[in-house]
GROMACS .gro file of C-alpha atoms in nm:
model
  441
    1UNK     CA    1  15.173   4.966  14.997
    2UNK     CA    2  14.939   5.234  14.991
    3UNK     CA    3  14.826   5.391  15.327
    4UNK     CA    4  14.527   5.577  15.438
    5UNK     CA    5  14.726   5.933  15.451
    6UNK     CA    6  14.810   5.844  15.037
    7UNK     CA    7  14.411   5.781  14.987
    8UNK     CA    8  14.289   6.144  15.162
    9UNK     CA    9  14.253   6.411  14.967
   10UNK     CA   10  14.515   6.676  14.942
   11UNK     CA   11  14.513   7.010  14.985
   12UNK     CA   12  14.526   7.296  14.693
   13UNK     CA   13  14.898   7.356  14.663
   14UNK     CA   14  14.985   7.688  14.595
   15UNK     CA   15  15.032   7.797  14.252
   16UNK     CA   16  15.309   8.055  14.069
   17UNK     CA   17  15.028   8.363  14.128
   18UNK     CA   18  15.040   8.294  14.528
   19UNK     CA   19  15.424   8.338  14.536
   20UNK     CA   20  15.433   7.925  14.651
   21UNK     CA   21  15.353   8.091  14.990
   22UNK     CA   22  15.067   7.961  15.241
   23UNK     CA   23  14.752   8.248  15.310
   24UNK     CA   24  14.814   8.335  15.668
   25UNK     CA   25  14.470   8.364  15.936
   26UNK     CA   26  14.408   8.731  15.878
   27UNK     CA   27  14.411   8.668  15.496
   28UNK     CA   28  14.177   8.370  15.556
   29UNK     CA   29  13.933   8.609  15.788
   30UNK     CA   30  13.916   8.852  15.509
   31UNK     CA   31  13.845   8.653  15.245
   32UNK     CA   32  13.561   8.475  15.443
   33UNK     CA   33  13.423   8.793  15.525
   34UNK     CA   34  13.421   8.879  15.148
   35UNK     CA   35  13.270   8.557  15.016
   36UNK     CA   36  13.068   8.440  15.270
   37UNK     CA   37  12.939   8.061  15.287
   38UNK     CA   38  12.593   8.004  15.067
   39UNK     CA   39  12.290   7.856  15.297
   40UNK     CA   40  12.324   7.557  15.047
   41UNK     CA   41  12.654   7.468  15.157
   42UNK     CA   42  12.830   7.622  14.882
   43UNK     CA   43  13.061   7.934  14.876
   44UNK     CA   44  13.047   8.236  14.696
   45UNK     CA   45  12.644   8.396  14.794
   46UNK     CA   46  12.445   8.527  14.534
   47UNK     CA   47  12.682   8.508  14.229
   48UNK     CA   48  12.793   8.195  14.313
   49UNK     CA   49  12.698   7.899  14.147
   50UNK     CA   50  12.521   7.712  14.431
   51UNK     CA   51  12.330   8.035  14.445
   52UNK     CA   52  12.134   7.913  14.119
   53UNK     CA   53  12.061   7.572  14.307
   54UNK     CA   54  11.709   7.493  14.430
   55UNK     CA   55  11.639   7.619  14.775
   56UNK     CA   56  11.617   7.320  15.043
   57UNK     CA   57  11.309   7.395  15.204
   58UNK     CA   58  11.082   7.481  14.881
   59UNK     CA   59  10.947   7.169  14.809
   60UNK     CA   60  11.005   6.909  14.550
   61UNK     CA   61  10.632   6.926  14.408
   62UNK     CA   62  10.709   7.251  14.302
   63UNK     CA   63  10.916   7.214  14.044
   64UNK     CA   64  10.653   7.104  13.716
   65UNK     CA   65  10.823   6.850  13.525
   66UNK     CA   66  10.735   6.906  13.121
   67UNK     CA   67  10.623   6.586  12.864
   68UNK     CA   68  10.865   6.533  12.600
   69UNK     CA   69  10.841   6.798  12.336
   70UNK     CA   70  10.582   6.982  12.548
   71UNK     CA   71  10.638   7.386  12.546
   72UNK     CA   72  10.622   7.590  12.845
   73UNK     CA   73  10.266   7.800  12.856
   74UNK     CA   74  10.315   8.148  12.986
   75UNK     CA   75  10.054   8.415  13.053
   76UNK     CA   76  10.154   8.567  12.751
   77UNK     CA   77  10.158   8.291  12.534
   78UNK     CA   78   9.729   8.245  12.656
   79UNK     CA   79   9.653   8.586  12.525
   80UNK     CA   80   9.770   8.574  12.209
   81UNK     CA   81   9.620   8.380  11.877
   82UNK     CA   82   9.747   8.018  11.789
   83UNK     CA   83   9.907   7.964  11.459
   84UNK     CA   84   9.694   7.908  11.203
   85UNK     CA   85   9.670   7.501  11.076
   86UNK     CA   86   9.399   7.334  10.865
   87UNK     CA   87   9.175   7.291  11.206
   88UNK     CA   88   9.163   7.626  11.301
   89UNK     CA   89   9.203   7.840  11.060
   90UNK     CA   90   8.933   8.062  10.991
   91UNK     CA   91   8.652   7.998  10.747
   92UNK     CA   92   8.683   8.241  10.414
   93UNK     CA   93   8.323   8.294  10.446
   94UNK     CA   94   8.368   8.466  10.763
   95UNK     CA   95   8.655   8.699  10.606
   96UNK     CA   96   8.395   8.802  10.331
   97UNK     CA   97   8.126   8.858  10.572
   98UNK     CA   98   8.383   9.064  10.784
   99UNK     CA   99   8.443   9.295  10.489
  100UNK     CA  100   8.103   9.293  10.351
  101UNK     CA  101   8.015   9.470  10.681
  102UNK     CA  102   8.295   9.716  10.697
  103UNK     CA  103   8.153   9.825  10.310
  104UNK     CA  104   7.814   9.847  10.454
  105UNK     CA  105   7.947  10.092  10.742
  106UNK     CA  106   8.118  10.296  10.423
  107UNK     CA  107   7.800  10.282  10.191
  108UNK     CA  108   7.637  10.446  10.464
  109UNK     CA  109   7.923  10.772  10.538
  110UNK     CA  110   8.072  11.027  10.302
  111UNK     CA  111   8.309  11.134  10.596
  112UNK     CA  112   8.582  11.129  10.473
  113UNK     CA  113   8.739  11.099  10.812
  114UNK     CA  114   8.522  10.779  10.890
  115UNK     CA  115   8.634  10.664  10.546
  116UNK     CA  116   9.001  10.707  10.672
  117UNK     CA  117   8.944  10.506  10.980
  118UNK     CA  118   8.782  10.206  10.747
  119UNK     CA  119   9.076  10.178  10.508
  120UNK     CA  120   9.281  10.186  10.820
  121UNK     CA  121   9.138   9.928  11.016
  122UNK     CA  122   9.107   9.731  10.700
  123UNK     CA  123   9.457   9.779  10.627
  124UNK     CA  124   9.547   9.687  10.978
  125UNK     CA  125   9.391   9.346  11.007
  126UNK     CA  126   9.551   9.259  10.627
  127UNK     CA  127   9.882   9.399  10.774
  128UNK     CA  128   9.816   9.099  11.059
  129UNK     CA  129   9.649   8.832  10.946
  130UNK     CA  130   9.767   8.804  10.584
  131UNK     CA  131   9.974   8.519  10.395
  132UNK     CA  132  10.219   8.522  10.156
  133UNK     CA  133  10.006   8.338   9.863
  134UNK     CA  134   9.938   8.509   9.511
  135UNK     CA  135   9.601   8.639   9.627
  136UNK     CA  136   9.708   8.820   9.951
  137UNK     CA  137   9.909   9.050   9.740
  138UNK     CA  138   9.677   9.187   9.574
  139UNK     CA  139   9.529   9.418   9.801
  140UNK     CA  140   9.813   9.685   9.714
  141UNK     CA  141   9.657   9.680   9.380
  142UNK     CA  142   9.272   9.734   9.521
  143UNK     CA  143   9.399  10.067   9.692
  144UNK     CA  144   9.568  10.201   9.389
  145UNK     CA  145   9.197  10.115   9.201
  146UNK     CA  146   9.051  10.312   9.436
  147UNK     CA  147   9.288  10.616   9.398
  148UNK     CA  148   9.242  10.584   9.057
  149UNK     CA  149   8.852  10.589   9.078
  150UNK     CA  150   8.915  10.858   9.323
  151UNK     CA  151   9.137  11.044   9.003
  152UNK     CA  152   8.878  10.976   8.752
  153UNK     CA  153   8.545  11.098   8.960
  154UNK     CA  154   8.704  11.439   8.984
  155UNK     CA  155   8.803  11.432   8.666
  156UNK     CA  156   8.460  11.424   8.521
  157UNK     CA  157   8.342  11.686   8.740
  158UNK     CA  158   8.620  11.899   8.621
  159UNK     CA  159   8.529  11.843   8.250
  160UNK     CA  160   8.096  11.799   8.247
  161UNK     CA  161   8.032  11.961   8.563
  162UNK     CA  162   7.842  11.941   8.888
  163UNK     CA  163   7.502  11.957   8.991
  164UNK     CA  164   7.623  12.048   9.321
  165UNK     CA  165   7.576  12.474   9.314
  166UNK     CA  166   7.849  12.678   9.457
  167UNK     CA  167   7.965  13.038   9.478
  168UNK     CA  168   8.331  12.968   9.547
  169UNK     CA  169   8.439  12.968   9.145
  170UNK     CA  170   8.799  12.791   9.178
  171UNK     CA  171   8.916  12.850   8.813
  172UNK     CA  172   8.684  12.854   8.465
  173UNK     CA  173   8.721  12.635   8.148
  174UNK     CA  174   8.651  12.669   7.817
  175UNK     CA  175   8.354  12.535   7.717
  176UNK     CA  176   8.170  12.343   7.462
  177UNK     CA  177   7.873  12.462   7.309
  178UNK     CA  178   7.659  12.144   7.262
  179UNK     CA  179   7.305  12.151   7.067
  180UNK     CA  180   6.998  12.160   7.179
  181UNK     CA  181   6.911  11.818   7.220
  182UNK     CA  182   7.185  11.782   7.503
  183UNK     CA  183   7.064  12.040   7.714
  184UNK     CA  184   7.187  11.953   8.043
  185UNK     CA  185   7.495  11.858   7.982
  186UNK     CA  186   7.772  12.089   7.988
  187UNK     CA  187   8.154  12.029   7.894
  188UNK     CA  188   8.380  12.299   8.053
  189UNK     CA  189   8.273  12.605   8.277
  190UNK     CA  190   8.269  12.711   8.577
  191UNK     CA  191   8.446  12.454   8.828
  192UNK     CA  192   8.375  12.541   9.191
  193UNK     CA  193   8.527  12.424   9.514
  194UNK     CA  194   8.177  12.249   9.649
  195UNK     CA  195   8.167  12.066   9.323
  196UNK     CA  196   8.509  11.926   9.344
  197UNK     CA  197   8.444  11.866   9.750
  198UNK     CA  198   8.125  11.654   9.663
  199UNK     CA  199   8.319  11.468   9.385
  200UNK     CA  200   8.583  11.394   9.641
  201UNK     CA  201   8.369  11.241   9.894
  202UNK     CA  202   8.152  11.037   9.670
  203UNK     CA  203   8.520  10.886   9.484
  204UNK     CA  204   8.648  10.791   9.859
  205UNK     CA  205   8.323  10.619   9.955
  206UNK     CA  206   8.359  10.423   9.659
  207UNK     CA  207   8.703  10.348   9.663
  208UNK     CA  208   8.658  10.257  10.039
  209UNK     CA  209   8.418  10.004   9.915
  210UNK     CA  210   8.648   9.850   9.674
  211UNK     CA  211   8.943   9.827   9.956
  212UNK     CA  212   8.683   9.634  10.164
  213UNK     CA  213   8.649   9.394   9.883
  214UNK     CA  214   9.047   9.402   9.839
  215UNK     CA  215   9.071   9.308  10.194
  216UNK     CA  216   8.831   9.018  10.236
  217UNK     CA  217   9.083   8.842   9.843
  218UNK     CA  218   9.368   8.895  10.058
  219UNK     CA  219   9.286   8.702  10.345
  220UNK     CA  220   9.028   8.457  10.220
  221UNK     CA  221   9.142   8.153   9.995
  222UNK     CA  222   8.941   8.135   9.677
  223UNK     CA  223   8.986   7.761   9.633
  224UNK     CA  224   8.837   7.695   9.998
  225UNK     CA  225   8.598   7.948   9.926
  226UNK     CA  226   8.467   7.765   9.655
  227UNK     CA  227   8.455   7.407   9.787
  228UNK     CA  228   8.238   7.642  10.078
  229UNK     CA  229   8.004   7.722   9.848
  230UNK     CA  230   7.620   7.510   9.820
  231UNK     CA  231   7.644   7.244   9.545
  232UNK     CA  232   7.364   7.448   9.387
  233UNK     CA  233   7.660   7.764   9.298
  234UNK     CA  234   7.954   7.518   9.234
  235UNK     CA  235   7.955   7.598   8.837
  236UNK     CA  236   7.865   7.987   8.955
  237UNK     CA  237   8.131   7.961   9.222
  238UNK     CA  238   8.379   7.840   8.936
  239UNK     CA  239   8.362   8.094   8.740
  240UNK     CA  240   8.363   8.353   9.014
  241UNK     CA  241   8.708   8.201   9.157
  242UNK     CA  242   8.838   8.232   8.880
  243UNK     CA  243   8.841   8.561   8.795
  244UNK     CA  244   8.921   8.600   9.178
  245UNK     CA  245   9.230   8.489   9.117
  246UNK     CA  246   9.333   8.605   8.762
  247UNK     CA  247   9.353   8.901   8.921
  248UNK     CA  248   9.634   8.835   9.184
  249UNK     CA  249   9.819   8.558   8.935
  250UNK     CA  250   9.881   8.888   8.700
  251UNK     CA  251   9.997   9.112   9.011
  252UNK     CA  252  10.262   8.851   9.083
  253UNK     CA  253  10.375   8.740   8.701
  254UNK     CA  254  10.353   9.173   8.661
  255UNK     CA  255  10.603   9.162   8.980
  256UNK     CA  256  10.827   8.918   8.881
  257UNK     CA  257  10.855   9.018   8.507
  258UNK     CA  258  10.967   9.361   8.621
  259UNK     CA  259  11.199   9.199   8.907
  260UNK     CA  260  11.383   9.012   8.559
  261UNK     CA  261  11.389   9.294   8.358
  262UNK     CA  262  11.549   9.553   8.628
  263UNK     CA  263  11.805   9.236   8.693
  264UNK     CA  264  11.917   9.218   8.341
  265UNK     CA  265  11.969   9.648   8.334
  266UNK     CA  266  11.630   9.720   8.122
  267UNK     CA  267  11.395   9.991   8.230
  268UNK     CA  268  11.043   9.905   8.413
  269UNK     CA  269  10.908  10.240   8.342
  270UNK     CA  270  10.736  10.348   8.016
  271UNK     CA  271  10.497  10.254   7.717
  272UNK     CA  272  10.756  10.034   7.578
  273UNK     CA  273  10.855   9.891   7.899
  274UNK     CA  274  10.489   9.808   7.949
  275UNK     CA  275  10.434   9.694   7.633
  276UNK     CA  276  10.709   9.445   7.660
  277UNK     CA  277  10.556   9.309   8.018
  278UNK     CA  278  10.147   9.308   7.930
  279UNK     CA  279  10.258   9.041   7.639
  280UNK     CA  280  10.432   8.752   7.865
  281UNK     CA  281  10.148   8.840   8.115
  282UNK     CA  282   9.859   8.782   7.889
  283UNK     CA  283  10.065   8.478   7.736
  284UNK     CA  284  10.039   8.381   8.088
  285UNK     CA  285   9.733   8.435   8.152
  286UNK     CA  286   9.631   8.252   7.883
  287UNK     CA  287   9.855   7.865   7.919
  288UNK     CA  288   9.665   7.908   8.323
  289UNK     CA  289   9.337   7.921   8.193
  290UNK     CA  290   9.386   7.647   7.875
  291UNK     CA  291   9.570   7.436   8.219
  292UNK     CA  292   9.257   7.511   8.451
  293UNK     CA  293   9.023   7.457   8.116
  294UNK     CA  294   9.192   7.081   8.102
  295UNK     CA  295   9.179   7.016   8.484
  296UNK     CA  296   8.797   7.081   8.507
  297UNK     CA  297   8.743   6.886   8.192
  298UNK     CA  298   8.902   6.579   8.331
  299UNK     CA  299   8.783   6.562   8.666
  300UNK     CA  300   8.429   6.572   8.477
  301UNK     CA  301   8.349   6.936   8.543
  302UNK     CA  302   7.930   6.988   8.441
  303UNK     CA  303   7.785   6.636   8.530
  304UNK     CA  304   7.510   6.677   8.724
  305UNK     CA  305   7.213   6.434   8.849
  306UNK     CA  306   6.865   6.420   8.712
  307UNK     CA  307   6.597   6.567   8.924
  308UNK     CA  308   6.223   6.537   8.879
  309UNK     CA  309   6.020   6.863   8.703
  310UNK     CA  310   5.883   6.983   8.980
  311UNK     CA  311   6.163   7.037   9.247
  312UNK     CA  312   6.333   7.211   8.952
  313UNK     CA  313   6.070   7.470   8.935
  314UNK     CA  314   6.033   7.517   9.326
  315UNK     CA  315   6.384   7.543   9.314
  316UNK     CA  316   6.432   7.834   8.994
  317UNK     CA  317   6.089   8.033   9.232
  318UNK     CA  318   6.298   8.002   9.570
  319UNK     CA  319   6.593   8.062   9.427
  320UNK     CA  320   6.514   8.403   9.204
  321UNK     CA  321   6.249   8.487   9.482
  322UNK     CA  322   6.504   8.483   9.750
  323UNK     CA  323   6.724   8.700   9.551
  324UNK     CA  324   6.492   8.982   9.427
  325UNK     CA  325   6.386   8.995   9.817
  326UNK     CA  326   6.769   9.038   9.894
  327UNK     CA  327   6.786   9.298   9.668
  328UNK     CA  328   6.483   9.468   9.792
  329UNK     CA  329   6.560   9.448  10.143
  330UNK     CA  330   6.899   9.566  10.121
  331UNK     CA  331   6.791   9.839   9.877
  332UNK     CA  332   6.558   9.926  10.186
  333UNK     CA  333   6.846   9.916  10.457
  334UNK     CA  334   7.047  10.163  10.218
  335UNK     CA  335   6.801  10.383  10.185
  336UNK     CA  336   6.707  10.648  10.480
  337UNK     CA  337   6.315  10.578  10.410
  338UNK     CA  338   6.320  10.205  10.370
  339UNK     CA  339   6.442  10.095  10.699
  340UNK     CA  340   6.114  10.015  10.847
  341UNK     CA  341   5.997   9.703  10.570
  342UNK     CA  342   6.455   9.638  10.442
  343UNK     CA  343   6.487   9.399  10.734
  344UNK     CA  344   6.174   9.193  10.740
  345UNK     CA  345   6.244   9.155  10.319
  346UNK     CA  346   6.569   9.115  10.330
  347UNK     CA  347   6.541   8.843  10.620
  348UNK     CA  348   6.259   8.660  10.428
  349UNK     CA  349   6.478   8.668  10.109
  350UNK     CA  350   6.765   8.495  10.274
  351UNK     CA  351   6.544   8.204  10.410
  352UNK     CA  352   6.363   8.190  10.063
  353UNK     CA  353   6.715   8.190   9.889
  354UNK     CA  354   6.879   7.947  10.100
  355UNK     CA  355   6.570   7.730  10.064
  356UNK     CA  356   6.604   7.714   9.706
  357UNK     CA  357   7.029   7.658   9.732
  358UNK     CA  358   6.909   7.385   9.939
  359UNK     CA  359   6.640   7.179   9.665
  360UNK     CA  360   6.929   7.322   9.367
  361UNK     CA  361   7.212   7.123   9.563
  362UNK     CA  362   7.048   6.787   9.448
  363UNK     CA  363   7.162   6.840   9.085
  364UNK     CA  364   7.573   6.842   9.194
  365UNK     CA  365   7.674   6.467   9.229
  366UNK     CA  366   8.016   6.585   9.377
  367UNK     CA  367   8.173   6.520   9.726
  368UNK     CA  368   8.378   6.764   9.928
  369UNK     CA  369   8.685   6.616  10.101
  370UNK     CA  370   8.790   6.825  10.443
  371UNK     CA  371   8.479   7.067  10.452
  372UNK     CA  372   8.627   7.358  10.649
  373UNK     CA  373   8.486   7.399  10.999
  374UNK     CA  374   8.301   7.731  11.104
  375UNK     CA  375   8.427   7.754  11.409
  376UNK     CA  376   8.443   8.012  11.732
  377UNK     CA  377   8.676   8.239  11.609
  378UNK     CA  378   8.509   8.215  11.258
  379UNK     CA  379   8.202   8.319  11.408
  380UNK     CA  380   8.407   8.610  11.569
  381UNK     CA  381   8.558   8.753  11.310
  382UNK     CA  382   8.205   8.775  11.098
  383UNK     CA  383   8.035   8.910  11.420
  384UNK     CA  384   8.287   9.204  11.429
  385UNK     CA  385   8.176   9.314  11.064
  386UNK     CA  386   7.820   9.251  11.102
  387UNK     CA  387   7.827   9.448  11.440
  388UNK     CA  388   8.006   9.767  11.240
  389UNK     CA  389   7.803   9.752  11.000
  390UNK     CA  390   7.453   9.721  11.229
  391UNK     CA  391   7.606   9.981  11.432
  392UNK     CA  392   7.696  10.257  11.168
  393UNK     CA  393   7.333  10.175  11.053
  394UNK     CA  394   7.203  10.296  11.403
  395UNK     CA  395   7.462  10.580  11.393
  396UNK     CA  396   7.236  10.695  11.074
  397UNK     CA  397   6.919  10.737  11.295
  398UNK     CA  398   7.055  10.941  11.599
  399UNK     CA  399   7.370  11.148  11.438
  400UNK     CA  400   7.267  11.160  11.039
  401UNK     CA  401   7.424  11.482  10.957
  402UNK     CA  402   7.755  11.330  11.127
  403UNK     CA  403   7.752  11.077  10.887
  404UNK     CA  404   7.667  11.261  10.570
  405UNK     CA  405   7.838  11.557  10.514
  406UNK     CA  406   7.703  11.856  10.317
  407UNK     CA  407   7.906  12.096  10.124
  408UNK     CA  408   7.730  12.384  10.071
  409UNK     CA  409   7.822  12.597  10.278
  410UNK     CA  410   8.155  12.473  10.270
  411UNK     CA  411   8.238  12.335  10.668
  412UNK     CA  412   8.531  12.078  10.810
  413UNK     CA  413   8.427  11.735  10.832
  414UNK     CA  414   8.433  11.649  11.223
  415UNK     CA  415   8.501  11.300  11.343
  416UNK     CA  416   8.218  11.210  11.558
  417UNK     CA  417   8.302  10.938  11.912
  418UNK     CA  418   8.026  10.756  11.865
  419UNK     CA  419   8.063  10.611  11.486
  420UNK     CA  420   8.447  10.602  11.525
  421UNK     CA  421   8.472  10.398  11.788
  422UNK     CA  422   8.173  10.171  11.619
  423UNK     CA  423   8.409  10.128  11.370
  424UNK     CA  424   8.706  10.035  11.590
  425UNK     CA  425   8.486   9.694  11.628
  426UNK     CA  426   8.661   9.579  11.292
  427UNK     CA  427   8.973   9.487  11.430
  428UNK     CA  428   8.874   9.220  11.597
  429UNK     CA  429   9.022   8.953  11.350
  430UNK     CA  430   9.350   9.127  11.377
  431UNK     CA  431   9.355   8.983  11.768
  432UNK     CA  432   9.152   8.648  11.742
  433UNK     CA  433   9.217   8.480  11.366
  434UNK     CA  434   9.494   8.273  11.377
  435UNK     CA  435   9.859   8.390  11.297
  436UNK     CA  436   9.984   8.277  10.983
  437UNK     CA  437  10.286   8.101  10.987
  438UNK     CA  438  10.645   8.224  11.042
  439UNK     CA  439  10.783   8.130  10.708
  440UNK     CA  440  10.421   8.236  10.533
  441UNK     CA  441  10.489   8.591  10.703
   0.00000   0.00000   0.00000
């Protein structure tokens, strides 16, 4: 039979490390002294591990208990953007008005430090906010456009001249006599360094312009873009989508035909080399478009709904009404006399234009399925470029010779606070879109 003494527990017997002898008191003292008793109950103190136990007088309704599959929400984790789903992603017509106004604010500038901080902050949000779908590659490809329109502008002043007059002669070329009939018009001469200056900033205002543009096709989806669009553009919008994105399809076939060829130890570089890629890429080019040709023609792309005589005709005088009004009141905005009548115009233009969308709309017996949502941080990200470009506007009325440099005499452009940090307004998106997802990144 078992007795009580069998059922108690035993002490530790000494192992092979403690010589099989038993600690003595002093030894005992000492090592109490080193590892002194947790308030828990435990031994050991801090490192010990009834240190990482809950304390016994904090009490139980402070520990939050989380729902199943529920994630922890951290201070942090509130300031930053949500990832970017079909509910909140933002709508593509915000992305174009975004970068609309940042090419206002550089339509109105030839600094080319202000230029400089546009293509940066342009850059920066496509850096951010950008996916990894045909289109959004393409803006690499806008900025070497603009260099190249950059290239070519001061290569025409360098061979027919400048109207710009300057005394600081740079070199002289040979030139052309032309008859008399062509007076005006000079090839060769005298190139000066206030011509080439003035060449320089008007080719970076317009290749600002086109980076703006490059921007909004990388981060706006053309396809959601056009099912945005008022029935009255759909066959406009079409067309326009589609050469949206012929663009960025040959940037990535152009990509992965030279990825193939440096694989299989053939050069990318030179006229034969190119020759060799521009065929499969126009072959390419040409088997999407019979595909997209086939796709419209079977979902019954051009049907459209009969509408009585006279809505059509309110509809073509809205419609062209509302556009030559755009026109005019934006060619009054751009202009540093029209800015008194541009807005008024240009605000009755929009409501005459989207009148006339709205009557033209009635001809499109289509349905949209999912309309995307304009939603807060939609409206944000269009706010940011309207207020840049609404601001650099202003900026033309109190600091004009800030914003438009002259070059003769020949002086450093200066970057003025006021405009630069109006401009600074455009990064908004990069902080409140939506991030795209990890494995789009």
């Amino acid at each position: 039979m078992r007795s009580e003494e069998d059922d108690a527990p035993q002490p530790p017997q000494a192992g092979p490390a403690d010589g099989g002898r038993t600690p003595t008191a002093k030894e005992s003292q000492e090592e109490t002294r080193t590892n002194p008793p947790s308030s828990t109950g435990g031994s050991g103190g801090k490192d010990s591990p009834a240190a990482g136990r809950a304390h016994p007088h904090r009490p139980a309704a402070a520990k939050r208990t989380l729902r199943p599959g529920a994630t922890p929400r951290t201070p942090s984790r509130r300031l930053t953007a949500p990832e970017a789903s079909r509910s909140n992603a933002v709508h593509p017509g915000a992305w174009w008005l975004w970068a609309l106004g940042l090419a206002t604010a550089a339509s109105r500038t030839n600094n080319p430090l202000l230029l400089g901080l546009l293509v940066g902050v342009a850059g920066y949000v496509v850096a951010a906010r950008k996916t990894d779908a045909p289109w959004a590659r393409s803006y690499t490809a806008f900025i070497k456009i603009g260099l190249f329109v950059v290239g070519i502008r001061l290569a025409f002043n360098l061979v027919l001249g400048s109207p710009i007059p300057g005394s600081h002669t740079l070199f002289t070329l040979p030139e052309l006599p032309l008859p008399d009939w062509a007076k005006g018009i000079r090839i060769g001469g005298r190139v000066t360094a206030e011509g080439m200056l003035f060449a320089l900033y008007d080719g970076a205002r317009l290749a600002t312009l086109l980076i703006c543009v490059g921007a909004a096709n990388a981060l706006a989806n053309p396809a959601r873009l056009l099912k945005s669009l008022p029935g009255a553009l759909y066959e406009a919008g079409v067309a326009v989508v589609v050469a949206m994105t012929f663009a960025p399809n040959m940037v990535a076939d152009v990509v992965r035909l030279r990825t193939a060829r440096r694989l299989r130890g053939r050069p990318t570089g030179g006229i034969k080399a190119i020759a060799q890629i521009g065929l499969p890429v126009l072959e390419g080019a040409l088997e999407r478009s019979v595909a997209v040709a086939a796709s419209m023609d079977a979902r019954g792309y051009g049907r459209t709904a009969r509408v009585p005589a006279p809505i059509r005709l309110t509809t073509t005088v809205l419609t062209l009404g509302g556009l030559l009004g755009v026109c005019a009141g934006t060619y009054g905005l751009l202009a540093s006399e029209g800015a008194g009548y541009g807005l008024p115009v240009l605000a009755g233009g929009v409501l005459a234009s989207l009148a006339g969308l709205r009557l033209g709309g009635r001809r499109q017996i289509r349905t949209r399925y999912r309309p995307d949502r304009w939603g807060i941080r939609s409206w944000l990200v269009a706010g940011s470029g309207v207020a840049v470009a609404a601001l650099m506007v202003w900026a033309g009325t109190y600091a004009p010779e800030a914003l438009t440099l002259g070059v003769v005499p020949l002086t450093a452009p200066a970057l003025p606070l006021w405009p630069a940090l109006s401009l600074l307004a455009g990064l908004l998106p990069a902080f409140v879109a939506p991030v795209p997802p990890k494995e789009s990144q």
